[in-house]
Amino acid sequence: ARGGSKGIPRKNVLPFLGVPLVELSIRQALNSKLVRNVYLSSDSSEILSKADSFKEVIQVKRPDYLATDDARSEDAVIHWLNNSLISDLPDIVVMLEPTAPLRKPNDIDDSIKAFIEQGVDSLFSGAFLDDFLIWKRNNENKLISVNYDYKVQGPRQMRKPDIVENGALYLFTPQCILQNSNRFGGKIGHYKNDFWQSFEIDTPDDWKFLEMIYSNYINFLYD
């Protein structure tokens, strides 16, 4: 959770249904029965202070160069893994990005179980796109169909659904991210979410929209 957000200033500390946005992810992590330790990585003292009331959360102050607009979450994770606060590397890293808060109470533990059952090195959450027909423009500015052949459309049931990555959950082994400098690597798995979980907070308009989704579909702010 970095400071200096441009689209929504101080985004990570603003109240989401009455709870600071970053704190909601902290509460979700602490609600897990399978997560052993919870860490909050940020360059911002204001953001880190939102973990002060949670004695279980270990705060990791990241350097400013890992908090620029083009800084990658992967580099913050690698910084954390190399941090002296960690005596032994974890078996699995579960990365929660605060701007994708639409996680059901069971999602973290179920995604960990899926990671183990699938025998993967990295895993992401996302929904099936059962009836989304996607087009794009090529280099010649010509429209082309991407995930189906418009000449042979066929019924919806005959098409294999695509998956939309939703940003809510990323799981990977420490070895995977350290070797690849990427949250994806090795054998990649998928944890199924509902389609309404496919939205993140990037603009002010997103905020009320996600609050409406959360309050209607989840409505669980934890203890």
Coordinates of C-alpha atoms in Angstrom, one line a residue:
A1 CA 0.0 0.0 0.0
R2 CA 1.9 3.0 -1.2
G3 CA 1.3 6.6 -0.6
G4 CA 1.2 9.3 -3.2
S5 CA -1.8 8.1 -5.1
K6 CA -2.6 10.6 -8.0
G7 CA -6.1 9.4 -9.0
I8 CA -7.5 9.5 -5.5
P9 CA -5.1 11.4 -3.0
R10 CA -4.5 9.4 0.2
K11 CA -6.6 6.6 -1.2
N12 CA -5.4 3.9 1.1
V13 CA -6.4 5.7 4.3
L14 CA -9.7 7.1 3.2
P15 CA -12.8 5.4 4.8
F16 CA -14.4 2.5 2.8
L17 CA -17.7 1.9 4.5
G18 CA -16.3 3.5 7.5
V19 CA -13.0 1.6 7.6
P20 CA -9.7 2.9 6.2
L21 CA -9.3 1.1 2.9
V22 CA -5.9 -0.5 3.8
E23 CA -7.4 -1.6 7.2
L24 CA -10.1 -3.6 5.4
S25 CA -7.4 -5.8 3.8
I26 CA -5.6 -6.1 7.1
R27 CA -8.9 -7.3 8.7
Q28 CA -9.4 -9.8 5.9
A29 CA -5.9 -11.2 6.3
L30 CA -6.3 -11.5 10.1
N31 CA -9.6 -13.3 9.6
S32 CA -7.8 -16.1 7.8
K33 CA -7.2 -19.4 9.7
L34 CA -4.4 -20.4 7.4
V35 CA -2.3 -17.2 7.2
R36 CA 0.5 -17.4 9.7
N37 CA 1.9 -13.8 9.7
V38 CA 0.5 -10.5 8.3
Y39 CA 2.8 -7.7 7.0
L40 CA 2.0 -4.2 5.8
S41 CA 4.5 -2.7 3.4
S42 CA 4.3 1.0 2.6
D43 CA 6.5 4.1 2.2
S44 CA 3.9 6.1 4.0
S45 CA 4.0 6.6 7.8
E46 CA 0.3 7.5 7.7
I47 CA -0.6 4.3 6.0
L48 CA 1.6 2.2 8.3
S49 CA -0.1 3.8 11.3
K50 CA -3.4 2.2 10.3
A51 CA -1.8 -1.1 11.5
D52 CA -0.9 0.3 14.9
S53 CA -4.0 -1.1 16.6
F54 CA -3.3 -4.6 15.3
K55 CA -0.4 -6.0 17.3
E56 CA -0.3 -9.1 15.0
V57 CA 0.6 -6.9 12.0
I58 CA 4.3 -6.4 11.3
Q59 CA 5.0 -3.0 9.6
V60 CA 7.6 -2.9 6.8
K61 CA 8.8 0.6 5.7
R62 CA 9.7 0.5 2.1
P63 CA 12.1 2.9 0.5
D64 CA 10.8 5.8 -1.6
Y65 CA 12.1 4.4 -4.9
L66 CA 9.7 1.5 -4.4
A67 CA 6.7 3.9 -4.1
T68 CA 6.9 5.8 -7.4
D69 CA 4.1 5.8 -10.0
D70 CA 5.9 3.2 -12.0
A71 CA 7.1 1.1 -9.1
R72 CA 5.9 -2.6 -9.2
S73 CA 4.2 -4.4 -6.4
E74 CA 6.6 -7.3 -7.1
D75 CA 9.6 -5.1 -6.1
A76 CA 7.9 -4.2 -2.8
V77 CA 7.4 -7.9 -2.1
I78 CA 11.0 -8.8 -2.9
H79 CA 12.1 -6.0 -0.6
W80 CA 9.9 -7.5 2.1
L81 CA 11.2 -11.0 1.5
N82 CA 14.8 -9.7 1.9
N83 CA 13.9 -7.8 5.0
S84 CA 15.6 -8.8 8.2
L85 CA 12.1 -9.1 9.9
I86 CA 11.7 -12.5 8.2
S87 CA 13.8 -15.3 9.8
D88 CA 12.3 -18.0 7.6
L89 CA 10.8 -17.7 4.2
P90 CA 7.0 -18.5 4.2
D91 CA 5.7 -21.5 2.3
I92 CA 3.3 -19.3 0.3
V93 CA 2.9 -15.6 0.0
V94 CA -0.6 -14.2 -0.2
M95 CA -0.5 -10.7 -1.7
L96 CA -3.5 -8.5 -1.0
E97 CA -3.8 -5.2 -2.8
P98 CA -6.0 -2.7 -0.9
T99 CA -7.6 -1.3 -4.0
A100 CA -9.3 -4.7 -4.8
P101 CA -11.3 -5.2 -1.6
L102 CA -14.1 -7.4 -2.9
R103 CA -13.0 -10.5 -1.1
K104 CA -15.5 -12.8 0.5
P105 CA -14.6 -14.0 4.1
N106 CA -13.6 -17.5 2.9
D107 CA -11.6 -16.4 -0.2
I108 CA -8.2 -16.2 1.4
D109 CA -8.3 -19.6 3.0
D110 CA -10.0 -21.2 0.0
S111 CA -7.4 -19.8 -2.4
I112 CA -4.6 -21.2 -0.2
K113 CA -6.3 -24.6 -0.3
A114 CA -6.7 -24.3 -4.1
F115 CA -3.0 -23.4 -4.4
I116 CA -2.0 -26.5 -2.5
E117 CA -4.5 -28.8 -4.3
Q118 CA -3.5 -27.6 -7.7
G119 CA 0.2 -28.0 -7.0
V120 CA 1.1 -24.6 -8.5
D121 CA 3.8 -22.1 -8.1
S122 CA 1.6 -19.0 -8.5
L123 CA -2.1 -18.4 -8.6
F124 CA -4.5 -15.5 -9.2
S125 CA -8.2 -14.9 -8.6
G126 CA -10.6 -14.1 -11.3
A127 CA -14.1 -14.7 -12.8
F128 CA -15.1 -16.6 -15.9
L129 CA -16.4 -14.4 -18.7
D130 CA -19.1 -16.6 -20.0
D131 CA -20.7 -14.3 -22.5
F132 CA -18.2 -11.4 -23.2
L133 CA -17.2 -11.0 -26.8
I134 CA -14.0 -9.0 -27.0
W135 CA -12.7 -7.0 -29.9
K136 CA -9.5 -4.9 -30.3
R137 CA -7.9 -2.8 -33.0
N138 CA -4.8 -4.1 -34.7
N139 CA -1.8 -2.1 -35.9
E140 CA -3.8 -1.1 -39.0
N141 CA -6.7 0.2 -36.8
K142 CA -8.9 -2.7 -38.1
L143 CA -11.3 -4.3 -35.6
I144 CA -10.6 -8.0 -35.0
S145 CA -12.4 -10.4 -32.7
V146 CA -10.2 -11.7 -29.9
N147 CA -11.8 -14.4 -27.9
Y148 CA -14.1 -15.9 -30.6
D149 CA -14.4 -16.2 -34.4
Y150 CA -17.2 -13.8 -35.4
K151 CA -17.6 -15.8 -38.7
V152 CA -18.5 -18.9 -36.7
Q153 CA -20.2 -17.6 -33.6
G154 CA -22.2 -20.5 -32.4
P155 CA -24.2 -20.7 -29.2
R156 CA -22.7 -19.3 -26.0
Q157 CA -22.6 -22.8 -24.4
M158 CA -20.2 -23.9 -27.1
R159 CA -17.6 -21.3 -26.3
K160 CA -14.9 -21.9 -23.7
P161 CA -15.1 -19.0 -21.2
D162 CA -12.2 -16.7 -20.7
I163 CA -10.9 -15.6 -17.2
V164 CA -10.6 -12.0 -16.1
E165 CA -7.8 -11.3 -13.5
N166 CA -9.4 -9.2 -10.8
G167 CA -6.5 -8.2 -8.5
A168 CA -8.1 -9.4 -5.3
L169 CA -5.7 -12.3 -4.6
Y170 CA -2.3 -13.3 -5.8
L171 CA -0.5 -16.3 -4.3
F172 CA 3.0 -17.5 -5.1
T173 CA 6.0 -19.2 -3.5
P174 CA 8.9 -17.0 -2.4
Q175 CA 11.1 -18.9 -4.8
C176 CA 8.8 -18.1 -7.7
I177 CA 8.9 -14.3 -7.2
L178 CA 12.6 -14.2 -6.3
Q179 CA 13.6 -16.1 -9.4
N180 CA 11.2 -14.4 -11.9
S181 CA 10.8 -11.0 -10.3
N182 CA 7.1 -11.5 -11.2
R183 CA 4.0 -12.6 -9.3
F184 CA 3.5 -15.2 -12.1
G185 CA 5.9 -18.0 -12.8
G186 CA 6.2 -21.8 -13.0
K187 CA 2.9 -23.6 -13.0
I188 CA 0.1 -21.0 -12.8
G189 CA -3.3 -21.7 -11.2
H190 CA -6.6 -19.9 -10.9
Y191 CA -9.0 -19.4 -8.0
K192 CA -12.6 -18.7 -9.2
N193 CA -14.3 -15.6 -8.0
D194 CA -17.8 -14.3 -8.9
F195 CA -18.0 -11.8 -11.7
W196 CA -19.1 -9.0 -9.3
Q197 CA -15.7 -9.3 -7.7
S198 CA -14.0 -8.1 -10.9
F199 CA -13.8 -4.4 -10.0
E200 CA -11.1 -2.3 -8.4
I201 CA -10.8 1.2 -7.1
D202 CA -8.9 3.4 -9.5
T203 CA -11.0 6.5 -9.9
P204 CA -13.4 8.5 -7.5
D205 CA -16.4 7.0 -9.4
D206 CA -15.2 3.5 -8.5
W207 CA -15.4 4.2 -4.8
K208 CA -19.1 4.4 -4.3
F209 CA -19.7 1.7 -6.8
L210 CA -17.5 -0.8 -4.9
E211 CA -19.0 0.3 -1.6
M212 CA -22.4 -0.6 -3.1
I213 CA -21.2 -4.0 -4.3
Y214 CA -19.5 -4.8 -1.0
S215 CA -22.4 -3.7 1.2
N216 CA -24.9 -5.8 -1.0
Y217 CA -22.9 -8.9 -1.7
I218 CA -20.5 -9.2 1.3
N219 CA -21.5 -6.9 4.1
F220 CA -18.9 -8.3 6.5
L221 CA -16.4 -5.8 8.0
Y222 CA -14.8 -8.2 10.5
D223 CA -14.1 -7.7 14.2

